[in-house]
mmCIF file of C-alpha atoms in Angstrom:
data_model
loop_
_atom_site.group_PDB
_atom_site.id
_atom_site.type_symbol
_atom_site.label_atom_id
_atom_site.label_comp_id
_atom_site.label_asym_id
_atom_site.label_seq_id
_atom_site.Cartn_x
_atom_site.Cartn_y
_atom_site.Cartn_z
ATOM 1 C CA MET A 1 -26.792 -0.027 26.216
ATOM 2 C CA ALA A 2 -27.459 2.708 24.836
ATOM 3 C CA VAL A 3 -26.326 2.640 21.102
ATOM 4 C CA LYS A 4 -27.318 6.034 18.659
ATOM 5 C CA PHE A 5 -27.344 6.465 15.261
ATOM 6 C CA ALA A 6 -28.127 8.303 12.936
ATOM 7 C CA ASP A 7 -30.662 8.532 10.581
ATOM 8 C CA ASN A 8 -30.649 7.942 6.265
ATOM 9 C CA ILE A 9 -29.844 10.978 4.940
ATOM 10 C CA TYR A 10 -28.485 12.912 2.112
ATOM 11 C CA GLU A 11 -26.869 15.751 1.886
ATOM 12 C CA PRO A 12 -24.404 18.643 -0.502
ATOM 13 C CA ILE A 13 -21.605 20.054 2.000
ATOM 14 C CA LYS A 14 -19.334 22.453 0.090
ATOM 15 C CA SER A 15 -15.894 20.305 -0.190
ATOM 16 C CA HIS A 16 -13.350 21.454 2.040
ATOM 17 C CA SER A 17 -10.335 20.644 -0.553
ATOM 18 C CA SER A 18 -12.354 21.769 -3.899
ATOM 19 C CA GLN A 19 -14.089 24.326 -5.340
ATOM 20 C CA ASP A 20 -16.700 22.270 -7.014
ATOM 21 C CA GLN A 21 -19.029 21.156 -4.210
ATOM 22 C CA SER A 22 -18.772 17.199 -3.375
ATOM 23 C CA ARG A 23 -22.355 14.723 -2.485
ATOM 24 C CA MET A 24 -22.112 13.062 0.878
ATOM 25 C CA LYS A 25 -24.522 11.289 2.693
ATOM 26 C CA ILE A 26 -25.151 9.703 6.092
ATOM 27 C CA ILE A 27 -25.976 5.636 6.418
ATOM 28 C CA ASN A 28 -25.279 3.218 8.449
ATOM 29 C CA ILE A 29 -22.779 0.710 7.201
ATOM 30 C CA GLU A 30 -22.270 -2.889 8.455
ATOM 31 C CA LEU A 31 -18.741 -3.254 10.019
ATOM 32 C CA ASP A 32 -17.281 -5.846 7.673
ATOM 33 C CA ARG A 33 -18.090 -3.816 4.798
ATOM 34 C CA LEU A 34 -15.800 -1.587 6.315
ATOM 35 C CA LYS A 35 -12.147 -1.435 5.499
ATOM 36 C CA PRO A 36 -8.783 0.987 6.720
ATOM 37 C CA PHE A 37 -7.285 3.222 4.714
ATOM 38 C CA ALA A 38 -4.014 1.817 2.894
ATOM 39 C CA ASP A 39 -0.856 3.251 4.547
ATOM 40 C CA HIS A 40 -2.860 5.135 7.706
ATOM 41 C CA PRO A 41 0.083 6.935 9.209
ATOM 42 C CA PHE A 42 -2.239 7.266 12.511
ATOM 43 C CA LYS A 43 -1.673 4.469 14.883
ATOM 44 C CA PRO A 44 -4.771 2.706 16.713
ATOM 45 C CA TYR A 45 -5.913 3.203 20.533
ATOM 46 C CA GLU A 46 -4.683 1.054 22.528
ATOM 47 C CA GLY A 47 -4.289 0.502 26.610
ATOM 48 C CA GLN A 48 -6.655 2.537 28.735
ATOM 49 C CA ARG A 49 -6.883 5.510 25.698
ATOM 50 C CA LEU A 50 -9.208 2.232 23.634
ATOM 51 C CA ASP A 51 -11.422 1.494 27.129
ATOM 52 C CA ASP A 52 -12.041 4.986 27.111
ATOM 53 C CA LEU A 53 -13.277 5.096 23.438
ATOM 54 C CA ILE A 54 -14.991 1.805 24.225
ATOM 55 C CA HIS A 55 -17.059 3.282 27.444
ATOM 56 C CA SER A 56 -17.785 6.985 25.257
ATOM 57 C CA ILE A 57 -19.787 4.889 23.108
ATOM 58 C CA GLN A 58 -21.174 2.213 25.237
ATOM 59 C CA GLU A 59 -22.679 4.922 27.175
ATOM 60 C CA ASN A 60 -23.489 7.826 24.618
ATOM 61 C CA GLY A 61 -23.112 5.888 21.353
ATOM 62 C CA ILE A 62 -21.044 6.659 18.253
ATOM 63 C CA LEU A 63 -22.407 10.742 18.125
ATOM 64 C CA THR A 64 -19.548 11.393 15.241
ATOM 65 C CA PRO A 65 -20.569 9.167 12.284
ATOM 66 C CA ILE A 66 -16.761 8.090 9.914
ATOM 67 C CA LEU A 67 -16.101 9.943 7.807
ATOM 68 C CA VAL A 68 -15.812 7.089 4.460
ATOM 69 C CA ARG A 69 -15.829 6.364 0.483
ATOM 70 C CA ARG A 70 -16.539 3.534 -1.548
ATOM 71 C CA SER A 71 -13.811 1.122 -2.354
ATOM 72 C CA ASP A 72 -16.266 -0.823 -4.702
ATOM 73 C CA ASP A 73 -20.302 -1.925 -5.368
ATOM 74 C CA LYS A 74 -20.441 -2.936 -1.725
ATOM 75 C CA ASN A 75 -17.240 -1.649 0.517
ATOM 76 C CA TYR A 76 -15.796 1.514 1.826
ATOM 77 C CA GLU A 77 -12.827 2.840 2.948
ATOM 78 C CA ILE A 78 -12.264 4.219 6.367
ATOM 79 C CA LEU A 79 -11.439 7.733 5.679
ATOM 80 C CA ALA A 80 -11.949 8.973 9.309
ATOM 81 C CA GLY A 81 -13.223 6.830 12.538
ATOM 82 C CA HIS A 82 -10.819 3.578 12.466
ATOM 83 C CA ASN A 83 -10.822 3.704 16.776
ATOM 84 C CA ARG A 84 -14.641 4.287 16.414
ATOM 85 C CA VAL A 85 -14.712 1.029 14.319
ATOM 86 C CA ASN A 86 -12.476 -0.719 16.527
ATOM 87 C CA ALA A 87 -14.092 0.210 19.386
ATOM 88 C CA ALA A 88 -17.435 -0.610 18.260
ATOM 89 C CA LYS A 89 -16.315 -4.079 17.269
ATOM 90 C CA ALA A 90 -15.043 -4.427 20.675
ATOM 91 C CA LEU A 91 -18.618 -4.547 21.306
ATOM 92 C CA GLY A 92 -19.506 -6.457 19.414
ATOM 93 C CA LEU A 93 -21.507 -3.811 17.002
ATOM 94 C CA ASP A 94 -23.294 -4.852 13.438
ATOM 95 C CA VAL A 95 -23.120 -1.097 12.159
ATOM 96 C CA VAL A 96 -22.384 2.296 12.746
ATOM 97 C CA PRO A 97 -22.980 5.733 11.210
ATOM 98 C CA ALA A 98 -21.061 6.638 8.587
ATOM 99 C CA THR A 99 -20.763 9.902 6.329
ATOM 100 C CA VAL A 100 -20.098 8.829 2.698
ATOM 101 C CA CYS A 101 -17.996 11.420 0.318
ATOM 102 C CA GLU A 102 -16.658 11.302 -2.747
ATOM 103 C CA PRO A 103 -13.320 12.413 -2.902
ATOM 104 C CA GLU A 104 -12.148 13.713 -7.043
ATOM 105 C CA SER A 105 -8.763 11.328 -6.318
ATOM 106 C CA ASP A 106 -6.733 9.323 -4.025
ATOM 107 C CA GLU A 107 -4.549 13.040 -3.192
ATOM 108 C CA GLU A 108 -7.969 14.284 -2.326
ATOM 109 C CA ALA A 109 -8.347 11.812 -0.163
ATOM 110 C CA LYS A 110 -5.171 11.497 2.146
ATOM 111 C CA ILE A 111 -5.930 15.362 2.331
ATOM 112 C CA LEU A 112 -9.590 14.323 3.977
ATOM 113 C CA VAL A 113 -7.766 11.499 6.667
ATOM 114 C CA VAL A 114 -5.123 14.024 7.845
ATOM 115 C CA GLU A 115 -7.211 16.821 7.818
ATOM 116 C CA SER A 116 -9.987 15.212 9.806
ATOM 117 C CA ASN A 117 -7.154 13.664 12.057
ATOM 118 C CA PHE A 118 -5.399 16.589 12.829
ATOM 119 C CA ASN A 119 -8.997 18.255 13.289
ATOM 120 C CA GLN A 120 -10.094 15.895 15.836
ATOM 121 C CA ARG A 121 -6.773 15.701 18.012
ATOM 122 C CA SER A 122 -4.265 17.716 18.926
ATOM 123 C CA VAL A 123 -0.263 17.257 17.817
ATOM 124 C CA LYS A 124 0.858 16.150 21.524
ATOM 125 C CA ASP A 125 -1.482 13.592 21.448
ATOM 126 C CA MET A 126 0.526 12.270 18.237
ATOM 127 C CA LYS A 127 3.206 9.983 18.433
ATOM 128 C CA PRO A 128 6.207 11.766 16.901
ATOM 129 C CA SER A 129 6.029 8.362 13.689
ATOM 130 C CA GLU A 130 1.947 9.519 13.335
ATOM 131 C CA LEU A 131 3.211 13.721 12.892
ATOM 132 C CA ALA A 132 5.909 12.721 10.806
ATOM 133 C CA ASN A 133 4.158 10.113 8.272
ATOM 134 C CA SER A 134 0.360 12.370 8.262
ATOM 135 C CA LEU A 135 2.543 15.105 7.153
ATOM 136 C CA HIS A 136 4.545 13.144 4.674
ATOM 137 C CA MET A 137 1.221 11.636 3.523
ATOM 138 C CA LEU A 138 0.093 15.455 3.249
ATOM 139 C CA ASN A 139 3.154 16.881 1.218
ATOM 140 C CA GLU A 140 2.764 13.884 -1.254
ATOM 141 C CA ALA A 141 -0.572 14.701 -2.219
ATOM 142 C CA MET A 142 -0.573 18.364 -1.987
ATOM 143 C CA LYS A 143 2.647 18.086 -4.785
ATOM 144 C CA LYS A 144 0.353 16.614 -7.393
ATOM 145 C CA LYS A 145 -2.002 19.364 -6.850
ATOM 146 C CA PRO A 146 -1.904 21.905 -9.467
ATOM 147 C CA GLY A 147 -0.159 25.386 -7.911
ATOM 148 C CA TYR A 148 1.673 23.305 -5.229
ATOM 149 C CA ARG A 149 3.459 25.498 -3.233
ATOM 150 C CA SER A 150 6.385 24.192 -1.418
ATOM 151 C CA ASP A 151 8.125 26.552 0.487
ATOM 152 C CA LEU A 152 4.442 26.443 3.069
ATOM 153 C CA GLN A 153 3.958 30.101 3.197
ATOM 154 C CA GLU A 154 1.257 32.858 2.425
ATOM 155 C CA PRO A 155 1.924 35.345 -0.314
ATOM 156 C CA GLU A 156 3.345 37.908 0.591
ATOM 157 C CA ASP A 157 1.009 40.604 -1.188
ATOM 158 C CA GLY A 158 -1.824 39.663 0.955
ATOM 159 C CA SER A 159 -3.508 37.847 -2.425
ATOM 160 C CA GLN A 160 -5.877 34.231 -2.284
ATOM 161 C CA PHE A 161 -4.743 31.020 -3.426
ATOM 162 C CA ASP A 162 -6.593 28.131 -3.523
ATOM 163 C CA ASN A 163 -7.617 26.871 -0.219
ATOM 164 C CA ARG A 164 -6.149 23.469 -0.709
ATOM 165 C CA LEU A 165 -3.171 24.484 -0.872
ATOM 166 C CA ARG A 166 -2.864 26.397 2.171
ATOM 167 C CA THR A 167 -3.734 23.744 3.761
ATOM 168 C CA MET A 168 0.303 22.595 5.704
ATOM 169 C CA HIS A 169 0.269 26.368 6.856
ATOM 170 C CA VAL A 170 -3.147 26.656 8.890
ATOM 171 C CA LEU A 171 -2.262 23.199 10.018
ATOM 172 C CA GLY A 172 0.701 24.443 11.462
ATOM 173 C CA LYS A 173 -0.312 27.786 12.095
ATOM 174 C CA ARG A 174 -3.234 25.829 14.289
ATOM 175 C CA HIS A 175 -0.926 23.073 15.941
ATOM 176 C CA ASP A 176 1.972 25.939 16.480
ATOM 177 C CA LEU A 177 4.578 23.811 14.526
ATOM 178 C CA SER A 178 6.904 26.315 12.737
ATOM 179 C CA GLN A 179 7.832 25.712 9.160
ATOM 180 C CA ALA A 180 11.191 24.426 9.899
ATOM 181 C CA THR A 181 9.456 21.773 12.539
ATOM 182 C CA ILE A 182 7.414 20.805 9.711
ATOM 183 C CA ALA A 183 9.714 20.288 7.775
ATOM 184 C CA ARG A 184 12.078 18.466 10.003
ATOM 185 C CA TYR A 185 8.311 15.881 10.421
ATOM 186 C CA ILE A 186 7.875 14.981 6.292
ATOM 187 C CA ARG A 187 12.105 14.396 6.497
ATOM 188 C CA ILE A 188 11.759 12.166 9.677
ATOM 189 C CA ALA A 189 8.699 10.391 7.424
ATOM 190 C CA GLN A 190 11.727 8.426 5.557
ATOM 191 C CA LEU A 191 13.049 6.840 8.658
ATOM 192 C CA SER A 192 12.658 2.941 8.659
ATOM 193 C CA LYS A 193 9.828 1.563 10.815
ATOM 194 C CA GLY A 194 12.197 0.193 13.213
ATOM 195 C CA LEU A 195 13.527 3.795 14.043
ATOM 196 C CA GLN A 196 10.172 4.940 14.058
ATOM 197 C CA GLU A 197 9.463 2.949 17.190
ATOM 198 C CA TYR A 198 12.678 3.747 18.576
ATOM 199 C CA LEU A 199 11.274 7.332 18.448
ATOM 200 C CA ASP A 200 8.068 6.792 19.261
ATOM 201 C CA ARG A 201 10.099 5.146 22.891
ATOM 202 C CA LYS A 202 12.611 8.090 23.455
ATOM 203 C CA MET A 203 14.937 5.420 22.478
ATOM 204 C CA ILE A 204 16.599 7.773 20.049
ATOM 205 C CA GLY A 205 15.712 11.518 19.882
ATOM 206 C CA LEU A 206 14.212 13.639 17.078
ATOM 207 C CA GLY A 207 17.244 15.153 15.525
ATOM 208 C CA VAL A 208 19.078 11.830 15.884
ATOM 209 C CA ALA A 209 16.116 10.415 13.896
ATOM 210 C CA GLU A 210 16.415 13.466 11.686
ATOM 211 C CA TYR A 211 20.191 12.695 10.885
ATOM 212 C CA LEU A 212 19.774 8.927 10.480
ATOM 213 C CA SER A 213 16.860 9.171 8.084
ATOM 214 C CA TYR A 214 19.676 10.012 5.296
ATOM 215 C CA LEU A 215 21.175 6.403 5.753
ATOM 216 C CA ARG A 216 19.985 3.737 3.146
ATOM 217 C CA SER A 217 17.837 1.349 4.110
ATOM 218 C CA ASP A 218 20.307 -1.569 4.888
ATOM 219 C CA GLU A 219 22.576 1.708 6.920
ATOM 220 C CA GLN A 220 19.408 2.214 8.726
ATOM 221 C CA ALA A 221 18.820 -1.597 9.330
ATOM 222 C CA VAL A 222 22.453 -2.142 11.040
ATOM 223 C CA VAL A 223 21.570 1.054 13.322
ATOM 224 C CA GLN A 224 18.523 -0.323 14.731
ATOM 225 C CA GLY A 225 19.668 -3.902 14.954
ATOM 226 C CA LEU A 226 22.452 -1.668 17.557
ATOM 227 C CA VAL A 227 19.716 0.124 19.429
ATOM 228 C CA GLU A 228 18.390 -2.628 19.886
ATOM 229 C CA GLY A 229 21.226 -4.354 21.632
ATOM 230 C CA ASP A 230 21.273 -1.164 24.110
ATOM 231 C CA ALA A 231 24.070 0.792 21.758
ATOM 232 C CA LYS A 232 23.071 4.996 22.766
ATOM 233 C CA VAL A 233 23.289 6.632 19.768
ATOM 234 C CA GLY A 234 24.114 11.139 19.979
ATOM 235 C CA LEU A 235 23.492 13.526 17.991
ATOM 236 C CA GLN A 236 27.261 13.397 17.100
ATOM 237 C CA GLN A 237 27.156 10.269 16.087
ATOM 238 C CA ALA A 238 24.308 10.240 14.108
ATOM 239 C CA ARG A 239 25.740 13.691 12.555
ATOM 240 C CA GLU A 240 28.763 11.406 11.867
ATOM 241 C CA LEU A 241 27.104 8.467 9.967
ATOM 242 C CA LYS A 242 25.335 11.343 7.911
ATOM 243 C CA LYS A 243 28.194 13.042 6.718
ATOM 244 C CA GLN A 244 29.794 9.783 6.243
ATOM 245 C CA SER A 245 27.004 7.805 4.695
ATOM 246 C CA SER A 246 26.735 10.953 1.976
ATOM 247 C CA ASP A 247 30.466 9.882 0.859
ATOM 248 C CA HIS A 248 30.244 6.539 0.246
ATOM 249 C CA GLU A 249 27.903 3.600 1.657
ATOM 250 C CA LEU A 250 28.572 2.664 4.987
ATOM 251 C CA SER A 251 29.928 -0.578 6.223
ATOM 252 C CA GLU A 252 28.561 -2.941 9.446
ATOM 253 C CA ASP A 253 31.960 -2.313 10.776
ATOM 254 C CA GLU A 254 32.222 1.221 9.951
ATOM 255 C CA ILE A 255 28.469 2.097 12.002
ATOM 256 C CA ASN A 256 29.852 -0.111 14.628
ATOM 257 C CA GLU A 257 32.649 2.035 14.997
ATOM 258 C CA ILE A 258 30.886 4.839 14.663
ATOM 259 C CA ILE A 259 28.711 4.085 17.374
ATOM 260 C CA SER A 260 30.337 1.871 19.035
ATOM 261 C CA PRO A 261 34.079 3.033 18.637
ATOM 262 C CA LYS A 262 36.947 0.550 20.303
ATOM 263 C CA ALA A 263 38.356 2.110 23.468
ATOM 264 C CA ALA A 264 42.478 3.077 22.768
ATOM 265 C CA ALA A 265 44.580 0.603 24.461
ATOM 266 C CA PRO A 266 45.793 1.955 27.751
ATOM 267 C CA LYS A 267 49.445 3.293 26.788
ATOM 268 C CA ARG A 268 52.216 1.440 28.957
ATOM 269 C CA ARG A 269 53.793 2.875 31.272
ATOM 270 C CA ALA A 270 57.849 3.803 30.087
ATOM 271 C CA ILE A 271 60.424 2.420 33.054
ATOM 272 C CA LYS A 272 63.550 4.160 33.869
ATOM 273 C CA LEU A 273 66.619 2.414 35.044
ATOM 274 C CA ARG A 274 67.846 3.284 38.074
ATOM 275 C CA GLU A 275 71.740 4.742 37.805
ATOM 276 C CA ASP A 276 73.064 2.361 40.264
ATOM 277 C CA VAL A 277 71.932 -0.293 37.972
ATOM 278 C CA PHE A 278 72.341 1.084 34.276
ATOM 279 C CA THR A 279 76.226 1.346 35.566
ATOM 280 C CA LYS A 280 76.244 -2.208 37.108
ATOM 281 C CA TYR A 281 75.373 -4.025 33.521
ATOM 282 C CA PHE A 282 75.974 -1.282 31.066
ATOM 283 C CA THR A 283 78.451 1.455 29.448
ATOM 284 C CA GLU A 284 77.792 5.130 28.636
ATOM 285 C CA GLY A 285 78.859 3.356 24.721
ATOM 286 C CA GLU A 286 75.746 1.426 24.484
ATOM 287 C CA THR A 287 72.858 2.262 22.359
ATOM 288 C CA PRO A 288 69.242 2.325 23.615
ATOM 289 C CA GLU A 289 68.529 -0.123 20.920
ATOM 290 C CA GLU A 290 71.603 -2.511 22.630
ATOM 291 C CA ILE A 291 70.580 -2.160 26.066
ATOM 292 C CA GLU A 292 66.866 -2.814 25.130
ATOM 293 C CA ASP A 293 68.167 -6.265 23.328
ATOM 294 C CA THR A 294 70.186 -7.328 26.032
ATOM 295 C CA ILE A 295 67.577 -6.911 28.462
ATOM 296 C CA ALA A 296 65.285 -8.719 26.403
ATOM 297 C CA ARG A 297 68.188 -12.097 25.833
ATOM 298 C CA ALA A 298 68.479 -11.811 29.908
ATOM 299 C CA LEU A 299 64.583 -12.091 29.955
ATOM 300 C CA GLU A 300 64.427 -14.887 27.760
ATOM 301 C CA LEU A 301 67.041 -16.714 29.498
ATOM 302 C CA LEU A 302 65.770 -16.259 33.255
ATOM 303 C CA ARG A 303 62.385 -17.514 32.128
ATOM 304 C CA SER A 304 63.847 -20.577 30.619
ATOM 305 C CA GLN A 305 65.460 -21.507 33.296
ATOM 306 C CA SER A 306 62.654 -20.910 35.195
ATOM 307 C CA PRO A 307 59.364 -21.948 33.413
ATOM 308 C CA SER A 308 56.913 -21.345 36.323
#
């Protein structure tokens, strides 16, 4: 097995998200000293994708060190490289090469997590829930930065503003994501984990997911149960759910009725009496109510005499 690791070195690297410089170093870290990033928005590789990564590391080693920060005196938190760590564990390795950085805050760490993953993969390779949760994490982290811009646009006068505040715009431009698309995915992050899973599995559409994200958590739970039971939720139904939910909290019966409305009872066909029957049993002076009553009493008498 050819596994390559970088030598222990110290190297000052200019922080991509700060005007100051942060100290970074590459070291070999034992796998049992690593823990995943809290609320990591990207799902781990599975199946063939994981097998391919394992095979690559087995043949070439880990060519790109993972990115970590210290969590305490002995352990580290993974900012980027969760899949490389999982592959290394599958191969029975003891250590992995890692770049140790010191982000100024949790917000800086979250920005690093999202940016590093967007730098390594295409949006097309991400599941909708990954894109939604990562953009939401990035947006929330940026909100806590001084001078946050919510319009996601560059200044019209061409002036420069802090690079860390341009992150969303740069990511959108690089990955061909419009401002409206980014806003939609950030909204979808409010969807329950179960409905996000159904979005990834194409059991609900992107537009439907956006409308459903406005529902209360208990309302989403009801919808999730219906989708699990093979109910289909279309755009019109999702739009109506959002509209009704904004007015009042929806009951389970109301949600059921919107998603799977009961079929209207078939209309009974009107029966007309032939002219010869009418003239034989009724007179012109009898009202429709009197005729109906006579027919009803005659039928009751007939059925009482012929129970079968």
